[in-house]
Amino acid sequence: MGYPLPQENSLKGPFQPMRFEATVEECIVTEGEIPRDLAGGFYRTGPTWKRPTKQGANPLLGQDGMVQGLVLREGRADFRNRWIRTPKYLLEDRHGRSMFEWTDGGFGDWRDTAYGDVTRDRFNCGVPQGTANINIFPFQGEMVASSEQGGAPIAIDPITLDTKGIVPWSPKLSRGMHDPAAFGDAAFTAHPKWDHETGTLYGWTYRDFAPYVTMHIVHPDGTVDSRDLWDAPYNTVAHDVWLTPEWIVMPFQPFTLDRKRITEKKVNLWGWEEDKPIVLALIPRDDVQGEIRWIETDLPPQYIMHTMSANVDGDRLMLDGPIFNRPPFPFEQDFAAGDDIALFFSIAKSHLGRWTIDLRTGAAKSEQLSDRPSELPKVDERYYGRGYTWGYQVGGVVKRGGMSMNSLVVTNMRTLSEQAYQIRSSQPAAVLEATFAPRSPDAPEGDGYIIVPVSWWADKRGEYQIFDTHDITKGPICRIELPFLMGWTPHGHWMDFR
Ligand SMILES: [Fe+2]
């Protein structure tokens, strides 16, 4: 059956859903040329509204993932987007209607997120709730989509974008908050890191009961080494980590979760408990069963949602990333029943910052490295876990209590010199997360291209802008056009074909 498009913040403007699958071969290049030395794909995934839930609500995380892929080779670009055919998607497709409802999916206001449990019935029993709608990353020649809390990682063909299914190593992963619906129904982080040389993938799951976090090191042959963090100080929304040559650095920040808040307090499951200290777990990368160093810091209550990368200089560990004044998510102290959802960057702002840890004493200090509001940090991912120099972000300007994103920013993280290019001014557009692609497989760190997706949603037009890292201030060297509205996607990655 058909439904009207709901008039909610989460489905307006840049968040209007792209409800069709497209194949655009030899995309129109409106300016410049696609570098002929680029060969690979740029993939992103995002929640895409298809129909209301069984409760008649539209929570963001319950919306099915849709993958967008831009394949570049021999100077041409081919675009495709496809629904990710998760078990949930297939069940609902077969019935032609929604088959799921969530404990946090029926309030009809900002509390609806679909981060909580689904209500099980005879139709959806045995069917995982995962939607594969937060990030997609390369692993062993496939793209793998994941959705934070709910659902196993899903393998996607990098050319056709066909859904290949739940990855074969999923039964070796742990559960997140939710009871597994079937054998192999696990969780996996949206922001794993990997070692470019060895192909090892570093991921984890988290939950609102102990062990609060379980690390998973996935080897290229599909074997998995796991470690439950029984010593974790409290549960946390474990969204991202830093990888150093020696450690996985997992931050416990007082952005907490508890499903009882939904059923008992009738609010969403997130809490911001500023009195809890920020605690860092330094987990040995090559010996995940080895001794974990816990560092309880006296850092002020701040929140790093996405890490940029880390450097170790003697006894100093430098953990970089945009630092928020608070998590950019709604809490009960901000909203009342009936309020519409507030979108990510409308209620909090972040600036590039650095937590420096003295490894001898455990002392920690926090610095703000730029006055410019920014988020969505990226790096040359060949250098994950090796130290780094170049960081990329989407920059913006302060807008009320939050920020409005408008530019690409490149920062030398050793000298803190930066280059910026303003992509939009007053025109309505969403400047989405950028991704780096190297000029050649063995190019030095940061030498190559930065691809920025831009949704000119008011014109119902999408665009990929390609910048040369030699000088981004000159503007894009190439613009690739999509003749329709490009659906909103939070995250994605590059896969090199060379
Ligand atoms: Fe994220």
Short mmCIF file of C-alpha atoms and ligand atoms in Angstrom, two decimals:
data_model
loop_
_atom_site.label_atom_id
_atom_site.label_comp_id
_atom_site.label_asym_id
_atom_site.label_seq_id
_atom_site.Cartn_x
_atom_site.Cartn_y
_atom_site.Cartn_z
CA MET A 1 0.00 0.00 0.00
CA GLY A 2 1.03 3.61 -0.39
CA TYR A 3 1.68 6.10 2.37
CA PRO A 4 2.08 9.88 2.44
CA LEU A 5 5.59 11.06 3.24
CA PRO A 6 5.50 12.00 6.94
CA GLN A 7 6.12 15.65 7.77
CA GLU A 8 8.84 15.18 10.36
CA ASN A 9 12.26 16.81 10.71
CA SER A 10 13.94 13.48 10.09
CA LEU A 11 12.36 13.21 6.62
CA LYS A 12 12.57 16.81 5.43
CA GLY A 13 15.19 18.78 3.51
CA PRO A 14 18.39 16.76 3.14
CA PHE A 15 16.70 13.83 4.85
CA GLN A 16 14.05 13.32 2.16
CA PRO A 17 14.27 9.66 1.28
CA MET A 18 15.65 8.40 -2.03
CA ARG A 19 13.05 5.70 -2.50
CA PHE A 20 14.24 4.23 -5.79
CA GLU A 21 17.16 2.19 -7.04
CA ALA A 22 19.16 3.87 -9.79
CA THR A 23 21.89 2.87 -12.19
CA VAL A 24 23.63 5.80 -13.87
CA GLU A 25 26.41 4.68 -16.17
CA GLU A 26 28.96 7.23 -17.35
CA CYS A 27 27.71 9.96 -15.05
CA ILE A 28 27.75 13.51 -16.39
CA VAL A 29 30.86 15.43 -15.43
CA THR A 30 29.83 19.07 -15.20
CA GLU A 31 33.30 20.47 -14.55
CA GLY A 32 36.87 19.22 -14.95
CA GLU A 33 37.83 15.60 -15.51
CA ILE A 34 37.80 12.49 -13.41
CA PRO A 35 41.46 11.66 -12.67
CA ARG A 36 42.36 8.72 -14.90
CA ASP A 37 44.68 7.29 -12.26
CA LEU A 38 41.76 6.70 -9.87
CA ALA A 39 40.32 3.20 -9.85
CA GLY A 40 38.03 2.16 -7.06
CA GLY A 41 34.66 2.65 -5.50
CA PHE A 42 33.29 5.13 -2.99
CA TYR A 43 30.48 3.56 -0.96
CA ARG A 44 28.10 4.98 1.59
CA THR A 45 25.03 3.75 3.42
CA GLY A 46 22.18 5.49 5.18
CA PRO A 47 18.75 4.93 6.69
CA THR A 48 16.12 5.29 3.99
CA TRP A 49 12.40 5.60 4.70
CA LYS A 50 10.23 3.13 2.82
CA ARG A 51 7.07 2.93 4.95
CA PRO A 52 6.04 3.57 8.56
CA THR A 53 6.70 0.92 11.20
CA LYS A 54 3.85 -1.25 12.46
CA GLN A 55 3.29 1.46 15.09
CA GLY A 56 2.91 4.09 12.39
CA ALA A 57 6.17 5.77 13.40
CA ASN A 58 9.33 6.57 11.48
CA PRO A 59 12.33 6.07 13.77
CA LEU A 60 15.61 6.70 12.01
CA LEU A 61 17.48 3.54 12.97
CA GLY A 62 14.59 1.29 11.98
CA GLN A 63 14.77 2.52 8.41
CA ASP A 64 16.36 0.14 5.95
CA GLY A 65 19.89 0.80 4.82
CA MET A 66 20.46 1.83 1.23
CA VAL A 67 23.94 1.65 -0.25
CA GLN A 68 25.21 4.22 -2.74
CA GLY A 69 28.27 3.34 -4.79
CA LEU A 70 30.27 5.53 -7.16
CA VAL A 71 32.74 3.41 -9.13
CA LEU A 72 35.58 5.34 -10.78
CA ARG A 73 37.86 3.83 -13.42
CA GLU A 74 39.47 4.93 -16.66
CA GLY A 75 38.16 8.44 -16.20
CA ARG A 76 34.50 7.49 -15.93
CA ALA A 77 32.05 7.21 -13.07
CA ASP A 78 29.19 4.79 -12.66
CA PHE A 79 26.66 5.32 -9.89
CA ARG A 80 24.33 2.77 -8.38
CA ASN A 81 22.21 2.67 -5.27
CA ARG A 82 20.46 -0.38 -3.89
CA TRP A 83 18.41 -1.31 -0.84
CA ILE A 84 20.43 -3.53 1.45
CA ARG A 85 18.44 -6.75 1.48
CA THR A 86 18.77 -7.65 5.13
CA PRO A 87 16.57 -10.40 6.61
CA LYS A 88 14.30 -7.58 7.88
CA TYR A 89 14.05 -5.98 4.45
CA LEU A 90 13.26 -9.31 2.77
CA LEU A 91 10.55 -10.22 5.29
CA GLU A 92 8.82 -6.87 4.87
CA ASP A 93 9.21 -6.98 1.11
CA ARG A 94 7.52 -10.36 1.03
CA HIS A 95 4.56 -9.07 3.04
CA GLY A 96 4.46 -5.61 1.48
CA ARG A 97 4.22 -3.95 4.87
CA SER A 98 6.17 -3.27 8.04
CA MET A 99 6.60 -6.31 10.26
CA PHE A 100 8.44 -4.67 13.17
CA GLU A 101 7.74 -2.38 16.07
CA TRP A 102 10.19 -1.05 18.64
CA THR A 103 9.99 -0.34 22.37
CA ASP A 104 11.26 3.12 21.41
CA GLY A 105 9.21 3.40 18.26
CA GLY A 106 5.72 4.36 19.35
CA PHE A 107 6.02 7.65 21.23
CA GLY A 108 5.39 9.70 18.08
CA ASP A 109 8.07 12.27 18.96
CA TRP A 110 11.82 12.76 19.56
CA ARG A 111 11.99 9.60 21.64
CA ASP A 112 11.43 7.37 18.59
CA THR A 113 14.83 6.12 17.49
CA ALA A 114 14.54 2.30 17.07
CA TYR A 115 17.69 1.88 19.11
CA GLY A 116 15.82 -0.33 21.58
CA ASP A 117 14.35 -3.80 21.28
CA VAL A 118 11.78 -4.96 18.77
CA THR A 119 8.59 -6.61 19.92
CA ARG A 120 8.66 -10.20 18.79
CA ASP A 121 5.64 -11.94 17.30
CA ARG A 122 5.00 -15.06 15.22
CA PHE A 123 5.73 -13.20 11.99
CA ASN A 124 9.09 -11.65 12.82
CA CYS A 125 10.42 -14.29 15.21
CA GLY A 126 13.76 -15.57 14.02
CA VAL A 127 14.35 -12.49 11.83
CA PRO A 128 17.20 -10.15 12.85
CA GLN A 129 16.24 -6.50 13.25
CA GLY A 130 19.45 -5.09 11.73
CA THR A 131 19.17 -2.50 8.98
CA ALA A 132 22.85 -2.02 7.92
CA ASN A 133 22.29 1.73 7.71
CA ILE A 134 25.23 3.49 9.41
CA ASN A 135 28.50 2.64 7.67
CA ILE A 136 30.04 0.46 4.97
CA PHE A 137 33.72 -0.48 4.89
CA PRO A 138 36.03 -2.68 2.81
CA PHE A 139 37.10 -6.11 4.06
CA GLN A 140 38.60 -8.93 2.01
CA GLY A 141 37.41 -7.69 -1.38
CA GLU A 142 33.85 -7.01 -0.31
CA MET A 143 32.10 -4.02 1.13
CA VAL A 144 30.55 -4.71 4.53
CA ALA A 145 27.63 -2.68 5.88
CA SER A 146 26.93 -2.38 9.60
CA SER A 147 24.38 -0.71 11.78
CA GLU A 148 25.85 -0.02 15.22
CA GLN A 149 23.62 -1.89 17.67
CA GLY A 150 21.24 -4.06 15.78
CA GLY A 151 22.25 -6.66 13.29
CA ALA A 152 25.11 -8.60 11.83
CA PRO A 153 27.48 -7.13 9.22
CA ILE A 154 26.16 -7.58 5.67
CA ALA A 155 28.42 -8.20 2.66
CA ILE A 156 27.74 -6.12 -0.47
CA ASP A 157 29.13 -6.74 -3.98
CA PRO A 158 31.33 -3.72 -4.83
CA ILE A 159 30.24 -3.54 -8.47
CA THR A 160 26.57 -4.56 -8.57
CA LEU A 161 25.83 -3.53 -4.96
CA ASP A 162 23.85 -6.75 -4.64
CA THR A 163 23.42 -7.96 -1.07
CA LYS A 164 25.50 -11.10 -0.64
CA GLY A 165 24.24 -11.77 2.88
CA ILE A 166 25.40 -11.86 6.48
CA VAL A 167 29.19 -12.27 6.63
CA PRO A 168 30.34 -15.85 7.37
CA TRP A 169 32.25 -14.69 10.46
CA SER A 170 29.15 -13.25 12.12
CA PRO A 171 28.51 -16.35 14.32
CA LYS A 172 31.88 -15.63 15.96
CA LEU A 173 30.83 -12.11 16.97
CA SER A 174 28.99 -11.25 20.16
CA ARG A 175 25.55 -9.80 20.62
CA GLY A 176 24.85 -6.15 21.21
CA MET A 177 21.98 -5.10 23.48
CA HIS A 178 19.37 -7.14 21.70
CA ASP A 179 18.64 -10.84 22.04
CA PRO A 180 19.90 -12.57 18.89
CA ALA A 181 16.95 -13.48 16.71
CA ALA A 182 18.69 -16.39 14.99
CA PHE A 183 22.01 -18.20 14.77
CA GLY A 184 24.64 -15.75 13.56
CA ASP A 185 22.61 -12.67 14.54
CA ALA A 186 25.26 -10.51 16.18
CA ALA A 187 26.23 -6.87 16.26
CA PHE A 188 29.28 -5.01 14.98
CA THR A 189 30.42 -1.46 15.32
CA ALA A 190 29.80 1.14 12.65
CA HIS A 191 33.40 2.42 12.94
CA PRO A 192 35.89 -0.44 12.81
CA LYS A 193 39.53 0.27 12.05
CA TRP A 194 41.82 -1.93 9.98
CA ASP A 195 45.45 -2.56 9.25
CA HIS A 196 46.11 -1.88 5.58
CA GLU A 197 49.15 -4.21 5.43
CA THR A 198 47.72 -7.25 7.19
CA GLY A 199 44.01 -6.82 6.43
CA THR A 200 43.12 -7.31 10.10
CA LEU A 201 39.85 -5.66 11.13
CA TYR A 202 39.39 -4.23 14.64
CA GLY A 203 35.76 -4.06 15.76
CA TRP A 204 33.57 -4.46 18.84
CA THR A 205 30.07 -4.66 20.22
CA TYR A 206 28.56 -2.94 23.24
CA ARG A 207 25.51 -3.28 25.44
CA ASP A 208 23.75 -1.96 28.52
CA PHE A 209 24.76 -4.92 30.69
CA ALA A 210 28.15 -6.43 31.50
CA PRO A 211 30.40 -7.11 29.79
CA TYR A 212 29.65 -3.64 28.45
CA VAL A 213 32.06 -3.98 25.51
CA THR A 214 33.47 -6.97 23.65
CA MET A 215 36.40 -6.45 21.28
CA HIS A 216 36.53 -8.50 18.08
CA ILE A 217 39.66 -8.80 15.99
CA VAL A 218 38.66 -10.25 12.64
CA HIS A 219 41.47 -11.84 10.65
CA PRO A 220 41.53 -11.98 6.86
CA ASP A 221 40.74 -15.72 6.96
CA GLY A 222 37.53 -15.02 8.89
CA THR A 223 38.78 -16.19 12.27
CA VAL A 224 37.91 -13.89 15.18
CA ASP A 225 39.72 -13.22 18.47
CA SER A 226 37.44 -11.75 21.12
CA ARG A 227 37.86 -10.11 24.52
CA ASP A 228 35.09 -9.18 26.92
CA LEU A 229 35.94 -6.00 28.84
CA TRP A 230 34.68 -7.16 32.25
CA ASP A 231 36.61 -4.35 33.95
CA ALA A 232 34.83 -1.57 32.06
CA PRO A 233 33.81 1.21 34.47
CA TYR A 234 30.31 1.75 33.09
CA ASN A 235 28.37 1.20 29.91
CA THR A 236 28.91 3.66 27.11
CA VAL A 237 27.75 4.28 23.58
CA ALA A 238 30.99 2.84 22.16
CA HIS A 239 30.83 4.43 18.73
CA ASP A 240 34.50 4.79 17.77
CA VAL A 241 38.08 4.03 18.86
CA TRP A 242 41.64 5.07 18.07
CA LEU A 243 44.15 2.59 16.72
CA THR A 244 47.86 3.10 17.52
CA PRO A 245 50.80 0.82 16.58
CA GLU A 246 50.38 -0.86 19.96
CA TRP A 247 46.81 -0.42 21.16
CA ILE A 248 43.16 -0.15 20.47
CA VAL A 249 42.16 2.89 22.56
CA MET A 250 38.52 2.57 23.60
CA PRO A 251 37.09 5.65 25.34
CA PHE A 252 34.43 5.22 28.01
CA GLN A 253 32.59 8.52 27.90
CA PRO A 254 29.54 9.25 30.05
CA PHE A 255 27.16 8.99 27.11
CA THR A 256 25.38 5.93 28.45
CA LEU A 257 22.50 3.70 27.47
CA ASP A 258 19.88 1.79 29.41
CA ARG A 259 16.78 0.19 27.94
CA LYS A 260 14.96 0.46 31.26
CA ARG A 261 14.77 4.21 30.68
CA ILE A 262 12.39 3.50 27.80
CA THR A 263 10.02 1.21 29.66
CA GLU A 264 10.23 2.73 33.14
CA LYS A 265 10.84 6.43 32.55
CA LYS A 266 9.24 6.68 29.11
CA VAL A 267 12.17 8.57 27.66
CA ASN A 268 14.82 7.46 25.19
CA LEU A 269 17.55 5.11 26.30
CA TRP A 270 20.42 7.60 26.22
CA GLY A 271 21.85 9.38 29.23
CA TRP A 272 24.54 12.04 29.60
CA GLU A 273 26.01 11.46 33.06
CA GLU A 274 28.53 14.27 33.39
CA ASP A 275 29.69 13.20 36.84
CA LYS A 276 31.25 10.00 35.49
CA PRO A 277 34.96 10.29 34.53
CA ILE A 278 36.20 9.68 31.01
CA VAL A 279 38.14 6.41 31.18
CA LEU A 280 40.41 5.07 28.44
CA ALA A 281 41.09 1.38 27.85
CA LEU A 282 44.42 0.69 26.12
CA ILE A 283 43.93 -2.79 24.73
CA PRO A 284 47.00 -4.53 23.23
CA ARG A 285 46.36 -4.86 19.50
CA ASP A 286 48.47 -7.94 18.91
CA ASP A 287 47.51 -9.72 22.13
CA VAL A 288 43.87 -8.98 22.74
CA GLN A 289 43.86 -11.33 25.76
CA GLY A 290 46.79 -9.41 27.25
CA GLU A 291 46.78 -6.84 30.00
CA ILE A 292 44.57 -3.82 29.43
CA ARG A 293 45.77 -0.51 30.77
CA TRP A 294 42.89 1.50 32.22
CA ILE A 295 43.43 5.25 32.51
CA GLU A 296 40.86 7.19 34.52
CA THR A 297 41.20 10.79 33.40
CA ASP A 298 40.12 14.09 34.91
CA LEU A 299 39.11 15.40 31.50
CA PRO A 300 36.07 17.68 31.63
CA PRO A 301 32.74 16.28 30.44
CA GLN A 302 33.14 16.36 26.66
CA TYR A 303 32.25 14.00 23.90
CA ILE A 304 34.19 12.66 20.94
CA MET A 305 31.72 10.94 18.65
CA HIS A 306 34.18 10.24 15.82
CA THR A 307 37.93 9.85 16.15
CA MET A 308 40.33 11.30 13.60
CA SER A 309 43.47 9.34 14.42
CA ALA A 310 46.23 9.10 17.02
CA ASN A 311 49.98 9.73 17.28
CA VAL A 312 52.36 8.40 19.90
CA ASP A 313 55.41 10.57 20.60
CA GLY A 314 57.61 9.06 23.30
CA ASP A 315 55.45 9.02 26.43
CA ARG A 316 52.76 11.17 24.91
CA LEU A 317 49.65 9.64 23.40
CA MET A 318 47.72 12.16 21.30
CA LEU A 319 44.10 11.27 20.58
CA ASP A 320 42.61 13.57 17.96
CA GLY A 321 39.03 14.20 16.93
CA PRO A 322 36.26 16.77 16.93
CA ILE A 323 35.28 17.40 20.56
CA PHE A 324 31.64 18.16 21.32
CA ASN A 325 30.42 20.14 24.29
CA ARG A 326 27.88 17.30 24.72
CA PRO A 327 26.65 14.39 22.59
CA PRO A 328 24.64 15.65 19.61
CA PHE A 329 21.71 13.44 20.58
CA PRO A 330 18.49 14.29 22.40
CA PHE A 331 18.21 13.79 26.16
CA GLU A 332 15.21 14.06 28.43
CA GLN A 333 16.42 17.37 29.88
CA ASP A 334 16.18 18.97 26.42
CA PHE A 335 12.77 17.88 25.19
CA ALA A 336 9.21 17.32 26.27
CA ALA A 337 6.67 14.77 25.07
CA GLY A 338 5.39 15.73 21.63
CA ASP A 339 8.55 17.57 20.51
CA ASP A 340 9.84 16.65 17.07
CA ILE A 341 13.24 15.02 16.77
CA ALA A 342 16.24 17.34 16.78
CA LEU A 343 18.84 16.52 14.18
CA PHE A 344 22.45 15.72 14.93
CA PHE A 345 24.25 19.02 14.59
CA SER A 346 21.36 21.26 15.67
CA ILE A 347 21.83 20.80 19.43
CA ALA A 348 25.60 20.54 19.88
CA LYS A 349 28.77 21.70 18.19
CA SER A 350 32.28 20.34 17.97
CA HIS A 351 35.76 21.69 17.23
CA LEU A 352 38.87 19.81 16.27
CA GLY A 353 40.60 18.87 19.49
CA ARG A 354 43.19 16.66 21.09
CA TRP A 355 43.37 14.65 24.27
CA THR A 356 47.02 14.25 25.25
CA ILE A 357 47.80 11.44 27.70
CA ASP A 358 51.08 11.23 29.58
CA LEU A 359 51.74 7.49 29.47
CA ARG A 360 54.06 7.63 32.50
CA THR A 361 51.62 9.32 34.87
CA GLY A 362 48.27 8.85 33.18
CA ALA A 363 47.67 12.63 33.30
CA ALA A 364 45.37 13.85 30.56
CA LYS A 365 44.73 17.25 29.04
CA SER A 366 42.23 18.46 26.48
CA GLU A 367 42.96 21.11 23.86
CA GLN A 368 40.82 22.82 21.27
CA LEU A 369 42.88 23.02 18.07
CA SER A 370 40.63 25.18 15.91
CA ASP A 371 37.85 27.74 16.29
CA ARG A 372 36.01 26.31 13.33
CA PRO A 373 33.04 24.03 14.08
CA SER A 374 33.75 20.69 12.38
CA GLU A 375 32.90 17.01 12.40
CA LEU A 376 33.01 13.84 10.30
CA PRO A 377 36.79 13.40 10.53
CA LYS A 378 38.59 11.21 8.00
CA VAL A 379 42.17 10.21 7.28
CA ASP A 380 44.21 8.31 4.72
CA GLU A 381 43.01 4.91 5.89
CA ARG A 382 46.14 3.12 4.65
CA TYR A 383 47.71 4.68 7.74
CA TYR A 384 45.19 3.53 10.35
CA GLY A 385 47.17 2.54 13.41
CA ARG A 386 50.50 3.89 12.13
CA GLY A 387 50.46 7.52 13.21
CA TYR A 388 49.45 10.21 10.77
CA THR A 389 49.81 13.76 9.55
CA TRP A 390 46.76 14.58 7.43
CA GLY A 391 43.22 14.97 8.73
CA TYR A 392 40.08 15.82 6.76
CA GLN A 393 36.83 17.17 8.09
CA VAL A 394 33.62 18.87 7.13
CA GLY A 395 33.72 22.38 8.56
CA GLY A 396 30.92 24.77 9.31
CA VAL A 397 29.67 27.77 11.16
CA VAL A 398 27.89 28.17 14.48
CA LYS A 399 24.14 28.07 14.06
CA ARG A 400 22.06 28.63 17.20
CA GLY A 401 23.05 25.90 19.70
CA GLY A 402 24.64 23.77 17.00
CA MET A 403 26.43 24.14 13.69
CA SER A 404 25.74 24.28 9.96
CA MET A 405 28.22 22.45 7.74
CA ASN A 406 29.49 24.09 4.56
CA SER A 407 33.13 23.34 3.76
CA LEU A 408 35.97 20.88 3.34
CA VAL A 409 38.88 21.31 5.75
CA VAL A 410 42.33 19.70 5.46
CA THR A 411 44.60 19.94 8.51
CA ASN A 412 48.24 19.04 8.94
CA MET A 413 47.91 17.53 12.40
CA ARG A 414 51.61 17.98 13.19
CA THR A 415 51.83 21.70 12.36
CA LEU A 416 48.09 22.46 12.68
CA SER A 417 48.18 24.49 9.46
CA GLU A 418 44.95 24.11 7.56
CA GLN A 419 43.38 24.62 4.17
CA ALA A 420 39.67 25.07 3.65
CA TYR A 421 37.29 25.38 0.75
CA GLN A 422 33.74 26.62 1.22
CA ILE A 423 31.44 24.35 -0.76
CA ARG A 424 28.19 26.19 -0.18
CA SER A 425 27.10 29.54 1.16
CA SER A 426 23.42 30.34 1.36
CA GLN A 427 22.13 27.60 -0.96
CA PRO A 428 20.39 24.72 0.79
CA ALA A 429 22.70 21.72 0.58
CA ALA A 430 24.09 18.95 2.73
CA VAL A 431 27.87 18.69 2.63
CA LEU A 432 28.39 15.06 3.59
CA GLU A 433 31.38 13.20 5.01
CA ALA A 434 34.46 13.28 2.75
CA THR A 435 36.65 10.32 1.87
CA PHE A 436 40.31 10.18 0.85
CA ALA A 437 41.53 8.11 -2.11
CA PRO A 438 45.31 7.80 -2.71
CA ARG A 439 46.85 9.00 -6.01
CA SER A 440 48.41 5.56 -6.42
CA PRO A 441 48.52 2.50 -4.15
CA ASP A 442 51.97 3.47 -2.84
CA ALA A 443 51.57 7.28 -2.82
CA PRO A 444 52.80 8.99 0.37
CA GLU A 445 50.26 9.56 3.16
CA GLY A 446 47.71 12.17 2.18
CA ASP A 447 48.75 12.42 -1.48
CA GLY A 448 45.71 11.92 -3.65
CA TYR A 449 42.10 13.00 -3.83
CA ILE A 450 39.28 13.86 -1.49
CA ILE A 451 35.78 13.05 -2.65
CA VAL A 452 32.93 15.00 -1.07
CA PRO A 453 29.27 14.08 -1.66
CA VAL A 454 27.03 17.14 -1.75
CA SER A 455 23.25 16.88 -1.75
CA TRP A 456 21.70 19.97 -3.41
CA TRP A 457 18.41 18.76 -2.04
CA ALA A 458 16.34 21.83 -2.86
CA ASP A 459 17.26 21.32 -6.55
CA LYS A 460 16.75 17.56 -6.26
CA ARG A 461 20.30 17.05 -7.48
CA GLY A 462 23.33 15.23 -6.13
CA GLU A 463 27.00 15.86 -6.74
CA TYR A 464 30.39 14.36 -6.00
CA GLN A 465 33.18 16.92 -5.84
CA ILE A 466 36.73 15.65 -6.23
CA PHE A 467 39.57 17.72 -4.77
CA ASP A 468 43.30 17.26 -5.35
CA THR A 469 45.21 17.25 -2.06
CA HIS A 470 47.95 19.37 -3.66
CA ASP A 471 45.69 22.39 -3.09
CA ILE A 472 42.07 22.12 -2.10
CA THR A 473 41.65 25.90 -1.88
CA LYS A 474 41.37 26.05 -5.68
CA GLY A 475 38.11 24.15 -5.44
CA PRO A 476 37.14 20.82 -6.93
CA ILE A 477 39.08 19.54 -9.94
CA CYS A 478 35.99 17.65 -10.98
CA ARG A 479 32.25 17.66 -10.37
CA ILE A 480 30.14 14.57 -11.10
CA GLU A 481 26.40 15.12 -11.25
CA LEU A 482 23.49 12.92 -10.20
CA PRO A 483 20.25 14.11 -11.81
CA PHE A 484 18.11 13.36 -8.74
CA LEU A 485 17.97 13.83 -5.02
CA MET A 486 20.83 12.00 -3.35
CA GLY A 487 19.63 10.26 -0.20
CA TRP A 488 21.24 11.20 3.10
CA THR A 489 24.00 8.92 4.31
CA PRO A 490 26.06 9.30 7.49
CA HIS A 491 29.20 7.34 6.60
CA GLY A 492 31.16 5.45 3.99
CA HIS A 493 34.57 4.41 2.71
CA TRP A 494 36.73 3.99 -0.38
CA MET A 495 37.78 0.61 -1.78
CA ASP A 496 40.80 0.68 -4.07
CA PHE A 497 40.71 -1.56 -7.15
CA ARG A 498 44.36 -0.98 -8.11
FE FE B 1 29.31 7.55 13.24
#
